[in-house]
Amino acid sequence: MAPLGTLDKPQDQIGNPDYTCGLRASSVLRVDHFENIEEFRPVGILGTSKTVALDPASASISRAALALPECRVVLQRSFARESEGDLGAETCGLVIPMSPDHCHTLNGQLVGSDGVVLLRGIMSCRVREPHPNSYALVRMSTAMQTRGWPDFERGIGLFSAGAQQIRDLQRVLWNIAHRASTCLASADFAKQAADMQETLYAAFDSILIKPDVIRERPRSHDRHRKYVSQLDALIQESPSASLYSEDLALALGTSVRTLQTAMVTVHGISLHKYIRIRRLWMVRCELARGYPSTNVKAIAGAHGFWHMGDFSRLYKVEFGEFPSETLMQARRYRSFR
């Protein structure tokens, strides 16, 4: 299968912004390319529609699709077109721009490069794309109404993201797709899929959760302190347990939204940042033992860090040194004992 070279990659703040490596099909990533409108078949991830190309002669479409434990992700390079049909998801669906010149109208409402579309339920939609766009489509397996996202049963929500927020979300989506593209065995991808999904949820939360949603209510402080204490105890008792927001909320008998509010109230940081710091400290403790067999990548992966570039950067910010430096110093100390 040829590389998915026509799918535009957003600016990567860590790597080379001129990165042009295409996505290739793998055991967990499906890649399709359609040379013309006659070949094109809609993916159907967010409903179906009738499509009319505005410039049939130049219609060229590329698409990559993968599955995470509780959601399906499609990256697509579309063509100038008009489409009409029943779109959305019985649970929850999102549309994320992946190119800086993204532009389309949804039921007459303009969506630009900073607009994230949230859909709940199936509804009649008319979409117009005046030129080719790159975007991501995500369909969730649940309605995602317990995280603090805008709470409506059925309809379309359009949300404007900050420049940094949209770049972070685009980078997460591309990193996941690239990892799927380079995966040699589906079992290896499955081991990291839940961690990738948690990273994706965090990027969505930063855009869809507004500060007033997780603001503490009167007379709730004691209850929030109790949740945070229980969370600390849970992690202390099971240091090797996977730290996923949905699982932690379930274990404490509450919602992710309540746990997020409790963390902001007590510690002044988001739940995702708290989980990330705890994971970083667990990695540091492992590296500080300085065992000859210790492998930085393996330890990081075991604690939920699936992208080594991001992991090294976060570790350096938190501890003032790279993980390899921590391990090297620990080994040097052991040799002198």
Tab-separated table of C-alpha atoms in Angstrom:
chain	number	residue	atom	x	y	z
A	1	MET	CA	0.000	0.000	0.000
A	2	ALA	CA	1.362	3.417	-0.936
A	3	PRO	CA	2.032	6.005	1.801
A	4	LEU	CA	-0.831	8.308	2.686
A	5	GLY	CA	1.205	11.268	1.506
A	6	THR	CA	-1.739	13.488	0.562
A	7	LEU	CA	-2.989	13.723	4.122
A	8	ASP	CA	-1.656	17.043	5.467
A	9	LYS	CA	0.325	16.827	8.696
A	10	PRO	CA	-0.053	19.745	11.108
A	11	GLN	CA	2.928	21.612	12.519
A	12	ASP	CA	4.715	19.344	14.982
A	13	GLN	CA	6.072	21.415	17.848
A	14	ILE	CA	8.518	18.707	18.883
A	15	GLY	CA	9.756	17.352	15.586
A	16	ASN	CA	10.503	18.831	12.196
A	17	PRO	CA	7.592	20.951	10.869
A	18	ASP	CA	8.519	19.781	7.358
A	19	TYR	CA	7.956	16.152	8.304
A	20	THR	CA	6.473	14.446	5.207
A	21	CYS	CA	6.484	10.759	6.077
A	22	GLY	CA	3.221	9.166	4.913
A	23	LEU	CA	1.057	6.701	6.773
A	24	ARG	CA	1.208	3.095	5.634
A	25	ALA	CA	-1.327	0.369	6.212
A	26	SER	CA	-0.553	-2.022	9.057
A	27	SER	CA	-2.266	-4.730	11.070
A	28	VAL	CA	-4.146	-2.011	13.019
A	29	LEU	CA	-4.351	0.842	10.502
A	30	ARG	CA	-6.452	0.714	7.367
A	31	VAL	CA	-5.384	3.082	4.595
A	32	ASP	CA	-7.511	3.849	1.530
A	33	HIS	CA	-6.880	6.110	-1.436
A	34	PHE	CA	-9.454	7.027	-4.075
A	35	GLU	CA	-8.251	8.590	-7.302
A	36	ASN	CA	-11.632	9.967	-8.337
A	37	ILE	CA	-15.181	10.526	-7.148
A	38	GLU	CA	-16.439	7.332	-8.812
A	39	GLU	CA	-14.126	5.233	-6.611
A	40	PHE	CA	-14.940	7.090	-3.390
A	41	ARG	CA	-16.864	5.225	-0.692
A	42	PRO	CA	-17.838	7.094	2.529
A	43	VAL	CA	-16.402	5.594	5.685
A	44	GLY	CA	-19.742	5.856	7.516
A	45	ILE	CA	-18.189	6.517	10.921
A	46	LEU	CA	-20.530	9.482	11.508
A	47	GLY	CA	-23.498	8.541	9.373
A	48	THR	CA	-24.069	8.544	5.630
A	49	SER	CA	-24.752	11.248	3.068
A	50	LYS	CA	-25.083	11.888	-0.640
A	51	THR	CA	-22.027	13.690	-2.006
A	52	VAL	CA	-21.581	15.900	-5.050
A	53	ALA	CA	-18.046	16.942	-6.023
A	54	LEU	CA	-17.625	20.642	-6.802
A	55	ASP	CA	-14.615	19.845	-8.987
A	56	PRO	CA	-14.843	16.168	-10.046
A	57	ALA	CA	-11.675	16.311	-12.140
A	58	SER	CA	-9.489	17.048	-9.113
A	59	ALA	CA	-11.209	14.824	-6.551
A	60	SER	CA	-8.591	12.759	-4.744
A	61	ILE	CA	-9.269	11.301	-1.310
A	62	SER	CA	-7.004	9.664	1.270
A	63	ARG	CA	-8.158	8.043	4.485
A	64	ALA	CA	-6.675	6.199	7.456
A	65	ALA	CA	-8.784	4.413	10.088
A	66	LEU	CA	-7.982	2.750	13.411
A	67	ALA	CA	-9.752	1.627	16.563
A	68	LEU	CA	-9.010	2.379	20.217
A	69	PRO	CA	-10.735	0.570	23.103
A	70	GLU	CA	-13.734	2.930	23.290
A	71	CYS	CA	-13.582	4.972	20.112
A	72	ARG	CA	-12.874	4.786	16.402
A	73	VAL	CA	-10.654	7.344	14.686
A	74	VAL	CA	-10.507	8.293	11.004
A	75	LEU	CA	-8.115	10.815	9.446
A	76	GLN	CA	-9.234	11.943	6.020
A	77	ARG	CA	-8.168	14.264	3.220
A	78	SER	CA	-11.397	15.203	1.461
A	79	PHE	CA	-12.251	17.070	-1.725
A	80	ALA	CA	-14.329	20.141	-2.595
A	81	ARG	CA	-17.915	18.938	-2.280
A	82	GLU	CA	-21.442	19.338	-1.032
A	83	SER	CA	-23.105	16.555	0.919
A	84	GLU	CA	-26.455	16.040	2.572
A	85	GLY	CA	-27.725	13.218	4.768
A	86	ASP	CA	-28.217	11.878	8.282
A	87	LEU	CA	-24.991	12.495	10.178
A	88	GLY	CA	-23.859	12.069	13.770
A	89	ALA	CA	-23.638	9.180	16.221
A	90	GLU	CA	-26.111	7.476	18.526
A	91	THR	CA	-23.544	8.076	21.269
A	92	CYS	CA	-21.073	10.887	20.601
A	93	GLY	CA	-19.009	12.004	17.616
A	94	LEU	CA	-16.433	14.715	16.939
A	95	VAL	CA	-14.948	16.431	13.900
A	96	ILE	CA	-11.497	18.010	14.297
A	97	PRO	CA	-9.742	20.167	11.680
A	98	MET	CA	-6.271	18.907	10.762
A	99	SER	CA	-5.151	21.576	8.278
A	100	PRO	CA	-4.530	25.318	8.863
A	101	ASP	CA	-6.836	26.347	6.018
A	102	HIS	CA	-9.727	24.110	7.077
A	103	CYS	CA	-13.103	25.522	6.103
A	104	HIS	CA	-16.567	24.012	5.792
A	105	THR	CA	-20.148	24.946	6.580
A	106	LEU	CA	-22.410	22.690	8.622
A	107	ASN	CA	-26.105	23.524	8.284
A	108	GLY	CA	-25.088	27.014	7.243
A	109	GLN	CA	-22.685	27.548	10.153
A	110	LEU	CA	-19.041	28.231	9.280
A	111	VAL	CA	-16.423	25.936	10.819
A	112	GLY	CA	-12.818	27.098	10.573
A	113	SER	CA	-9.416	25.705	11.514
A	114	ASP	CA	-10.061	26.310	15.225
A	115	GLY	CA	-13.527	24.750	15.344
A	116	VAL	CA	-14.285	21.396	16.958
A	117	VAL	CA	-17.704	19.912	16.210
A	118	LEU	CA	-19.456	17.758	18.835
A	119	LEU	CA	-22.426	15.659	17.687
A	120	ARG	CA	-24.884	13.698	19.792
A	121	GLY	CA	-27.559	11.700	18.036
A	122	ILE	CA	-28.330	11.404	14.331
A	123	MET	CA	-29.678	14.493	12.548
A	124	SER	CA	-30.181	15.882	9.091
A	125	CYS	CA	-27.070	17.795	7.993
A	126	ARG	CA	-25.941	19.717	4.962
A	127	VAL	CA	-22.178	20.178	4.578
A	128	ARG	CA	-20.265	22.268	2.077
A	129	GLU	CA	-16.478	22.104	1.676
A	130	PRO	CA	-15.330	24.809	-0.779
A	131	HIS	CA	-11.868	23.257	-1.056
A	132	PRO	CA	-10.104	20.037	0.075
A	133	ASN	CA	-9.852	19.693	3.854
A	134	SER	CA	-7.921	17.463	6.203
A	135	TYR	CA	-9.797	16.483	9.351
A	136	ALA	CA	-10.288	13.748	11.929
A	137	LEU	CA	-13.560	11.984	12.688
A	138	VAL	CA	-13.972	10.320	16.076
A	139	ARG	CA	-16.902	8.185	17.186
A	140	MET	CA	-17.174	7.302	20.874
A	141	SER	CA	-18.794	4.167	22.243
A	142	THR	CA	-20.563	6.194	24.973
A	143	ALA	CA	-22.269	9.588	25.126
A	144	MET	CA	-19.353	11.011	27.181
A	145	GLN	CA	-21.695	12.957	29.471
A	146	THR	CA	-19.883	12.353	32.767
A	147	ARG	CA	-16.626	14.190	31.996
A	148	GLY	CA	-17.905	17.760	32.044
A	149	TRP	CA	-18.295	18.076	28.280
A	150	PRO	CA	-21.277	20.206	27.109
A	151	ASP	CA	-24.355	18.307	28.241
A	152	PHE	CA	-27.058	18.026	25.623
A	153	GLU	CA	-28.951	14.909	24.634
A	154	ARG	CA	-29.168	15.510	20.900
A	155	GLY	CA	-27.800	18.127	18.550
A	156	ILE	CA	-24.654	19.781	17.241
A	157	GLY	CA	-22.227	21.854	19.274
A	158	LEU	CA	-19.462	23.999	17.740
A	159	PHE	CA	-16.565	24.915	20.010
A	160	SER	CA	-13.685	27.259	19.345
A	161	ALA	CA	-10.266	26.018	20.492
A	162	GLY	CA	-7.195	28.071	21.297
A	163	ALA	CA	-4.245	27.796	18.927
A	164	GLN	CA	-2.214	25.717	21.392
A	165	GLN	CA	-5.168	23.499	22.258
A	166	ILE	CA	-5.919	22.643	18.637
A	167	ARG	CA	-2.235	21.977	17.877
A	168	ASP	CA	-1.980	19.672	20.891
A	169	LEU	CA	-5.085	17.761	19.792
A	170	GLN	CA	-3.838	17.482	16.205
A	171	ARG	CA	-0.447	16.270	17.409
A	172	VAL	CA	-2.036	13.584	19.606
A	173	LEU	CA	-4.158	12.322	16.714
A	174	TRP	CA	-1.186	12.227	14.360
A	175	ASN	CA	1.065	10.524	16.891
A	176	ILE	CA	-1.559	7.824	17.420
A	177	ALA	CA	-1.959	7.340	13.658
A	178	HIS	CA	1.791	7.198	13.145
A	179	ARG	CA	2.197	4.651	15.943
A	180	ALA	CA	-0.525	2.524	14.326
A	181	SER	CA	1.173	2.910	10.941
A	182	THR	CA	4.527	1.658	12.216
A	183	CYS	CA	3.060	-1.121	14.360
A	184	LEU	CA	4.451	-4.534	13.478
A	185	ALA	CA	2.033	-6.573	15.599
A	186	SER	CA	-1.525	-5.788	16.658
A	187	ALA	CA	-0.795	-7.157	20.148
A	188	ASP	CA	1.855	-4.461	20.670
A	189	PHE	CA	-0.588	-1.718	19.690
A	190	ALA	CA	-3.265	-3.194	21.958
A	191	LYS	CA	-0.924	-2.886	24.962
A	192	GLN	CA	-0.689	0.882	24.468
A	193	ALA	CA	-4.148	1.617	23.050
A	194	ALA	CA	-5.730	2.505	26.399
A	195	ASP	CA	-2.882	4.925	27.172
A	196	MET	CA	-3.297	6.542	23.745
A	197	GLN	CA	-7.011	6.887	24.354
A	198	GLU	CA	-6.415	8.549	27.732
A	199	THR	CA	-4.075	11.049	26.061
A	200	LEU	CA	-6.747	11.755	23.441
A	201	TYR	CA	-9.401	12.251	26.132
A	202	ALA	CA	-7.145	14.753	27.895
A	203	ALA	CA	-6.759	16.756	24.675
A	204	PHE	CA	-10.541	16.781	24.165
A	205	ASP	CA	-11.125	17.780	27.798
A	206	SER	CA	-8.877	20.824	27.441
A	207	ILE	CA	-11.176	22.155	24.700
A	208	LEU	CA	-14.626	20.935	25.728
A	209	ILE	CA	-14.529	21.467	29.502
A	210	LYS	CA	-15.031	25.081	30.518
A	211	PRO	CA	-13.685	26.355	33.882
A	212	ASP	CA	-17.135	27.058	35.320
A	213	VAL	CA	-18.181	23.437	34.728
A	214	ILE	CA	-15.645	22.079	37.227
A	215	ARG	CA	-15.949	24.969	39.701
A	216	GLU	CA	-16.539	23.887	43.291
A	217	ARG	CA	-20.062	24.166	44.572
A	218	PRO	CA	-20.856	25.489	48.070
A	219	ARG	CA	-20.376	22.975	50.902
A	220	SER	CA	-18.552	20.515	48.630
A	221	HIS	CA	-14.984	21.062	49.821
A	222	ASP	CA	-14.970	18.269	52.421
A	223	ARG	CA	-16.393	15.803	49.898
A	224	HIS	CA	-13.760	16.780	47.338
A	225	ARG	CA	-10.923	16.403	49.849
A	226	LYS	CA	-12.281	12.936	50.649
A	227	TYR	CA	-12.195	11.928	46.970
A	228	VAL	CA	-8.619	13.147	46.588
A	229	SER	CA	-7.541	11.290	49.751
A	230	GLN	CA	-9.213	8.126	48.490
A	231	LEU	CA	-7.513	8.563	45.124
A	232	ASP	CA	-4.103	8.957	46.779
A	233	ALA	CA	-4.734	5.850	48.875
A	234	LEU	CA	-5.875	3.865	45.837
A	235	ILE	CA	-2.694	4.688	43.936
A	236	GLN	CA	-0.529	4.031	47.000
A	237	GLU	CA	-2.070	0.603	47.525
A	238	SER	CA	-1.799	-0.369	43.847
A	239	PRO	CA	1.234	1.471	42.422
A	240	SER	CA	1.304	-0.723	39.330
A	241	ALA	CA	-2.368	-0.168	38.475
A	242	SER	CA	-3.214	1.639	35.246
A	243	LEU	CA	-4.139	5.253	35.921
A	244	TYR	CA	-7.068	6.008	33.633
A	245	SER	CA	-9.568	8.713	34.539
A	246	GLU	CA	-12.656	6.607	33.795
A	247	ASP	CA	-11.341	3.631	35.816
A	248	LEU	CA	-10.330	5.796	38.772
A	249	ALA	CA	-13.746	7.483	38.889
A	250	LEU	CA	-15.467	4.096	38.719
A	251	ALA	CA	-13.302	2.727	41.543
A	252	LEU	CA	-14.228	5.703	43.744
A	253	GLY	CA	-17.914	5.509	42.861
A	254	THR	CA	-18.114	8.928	41.238
A	255	SER	CA	-17.893	10.598	37.832
A	256	VAL	CA	-14.839	11.880	36.019
A	257	ARG	CA	-16.344	15.363	36.173
A	258	THR	CA	-16.595	15.237	39.990
A	259	LEU	CA	-13.074	13.874	40.286
A	260	GLN	CA	-11.804	16.662	38.030
A	261	THR	CA	-13.514	19.263	40.194
A	262	ALA	CA	-12.096	17.697	43.350
A	263	MET	CA	-8.544	17.767	41.980
A	264	VAL	CA	-8.762	21.402	40.877
A	265	THR	CA	-10.279	22.360	44.244
A	266	VAL	CA	-7.728	20.582	46.426
A	267	HIS	CA	-4.504	20.717	44.388
A	268	GLY	CA	-5.213	23.425	41.828
A	269	ILE	CA	-4.329	21.199	38.874
A	270	SER	CA	-6.306	19.112	36.405
A	271	LEU	CA	-6.946	15.435	36.955
A	272	HIS	CA	-4.901	14.601	33.864
A	273	LYS	CA	-1.909	16.577	35.123
A	274	TYR	CA	-2.160	14.885	38.512
A	275	ILE	CA	-2.205	11.441	36.899
A	276	ARG	CA	0.719	12.404	34.658
A	277	ILE	CA	2.811	13.604	37.620
A	278	ARG	CA	2.116	10.406	39.544
A	279	ARG	CA	3.141	8.344	36.538
A	280	LEU	CA	6.344	10.370	36.114
A	281	TRP	CA	7.260	9.823	39.767
A	282	MET	CA	6.682	6.093	39.412
A	283	VAL	CA	9.048	6.035	36.429
A	284	ARG	CA	11.621	8.058	38.351
A	285	CYS	CA	11.504	5.637	41.269
A	286	GLU	CA	12.171	2.732	38.894
A	287	LEU	CA	15.045	4.532	37.157
A	288	ALA	CA	16.590	5.627	40.467
A	289	ARG	CA	17.231	1.990	41.367
A	290	GLY	CA	19.877	1.926	38.678
A	291	TYR	CA	19.607	-1.760	37.812
A	292	PRO	CA	21.801	-2.851	34.862
A	293	SER	CA	18.796	-4.339	33.102
A	294	THR	CA	16.662	-1.197	33.379
A	295	ASN	CA	15.457	0.146	30.045
A	296	VAL	CA	14.041	3.678	29.906
A	297	LYS	CA	11.621	2.964	27.063
A	298	ALA	CA	10.292	-0.187	28.702
A	299	ILE	CA	9.789	1.517	32.078
A	300	ALA	CA	8.072	4.503	30.473
A	301	GLY	CA	5.762	2.246	28.458
A	302	ALA	CA	4.860	0.230	31.541
A	303	HIS	CA	3.635	3.431	33.189
A	304	GLY	CA	1.503	4.656	30.314
A	305	PHE	CA	3.928	6.822	28.303
A	306	TRP	CA	3.619	5.640	24.715
A	307	HIS	CA	5.281	8.574	22.925
A	308	MET	CA	8.924	8.808	23.953
A	309	GLY	CA	9.434	12.348	22.665
A	310	ASP	CA	6.611	13.696	24.827
A	311	PHE	CA	7.724	11.573	27.776
A	312	SER	CA	11.312	12.877	27.729
A	313	ARG	CA	10.110	16.465	27.467
A	314	LEU	CA	7.640	16.103	30.348
A	315	TYR	CA	10.235	14.320	32.495
A	316	LYS	CA	12.776	17.112	31.922
A	317	VAL	CA	10.228	19.785	32.856
A	318	GLU	CA	9.248	17.948	36.044
A	319	PHE	CA	12.694	16.898	37.288
A	320	GLY	CA	15.191	19.129	35.493
A	321	GLU	CA	16.952	16.240	33.778
A	322	PHE	CA	16.275	13.644	31.108
A	323	PRO	CA	15.306	10.100	32.182
A	324	SER	CA	18.543	8.720	30.763
A	325	GLU	CA	20.467	11.070	33.078
A	326	THR	CA	18.530	9.807	36.104
A	327	LEU	CA	19.360	6.224	35.189
A	328	MET	CA	23.019	6.990	34.475
A	329	GLN	CA	23.491	8.742	37.817
A	330	ALA	CA	21.761	5.901	39.672
A	331	ARG	CA	24.016	3.328	38.020
A	332	ARG	CA	27.081	5.392	38.853
A	333	TYR	CA	25.992	5.533	42.477
A	334	ARG	CA	25.448	1.764	42.594
A	335	SER	CA	28.958	1.151	41.204
A	336	PHE	CA	30.517	3.151	44.049
A	337	ARG	CA	28.626	1.298	46.784
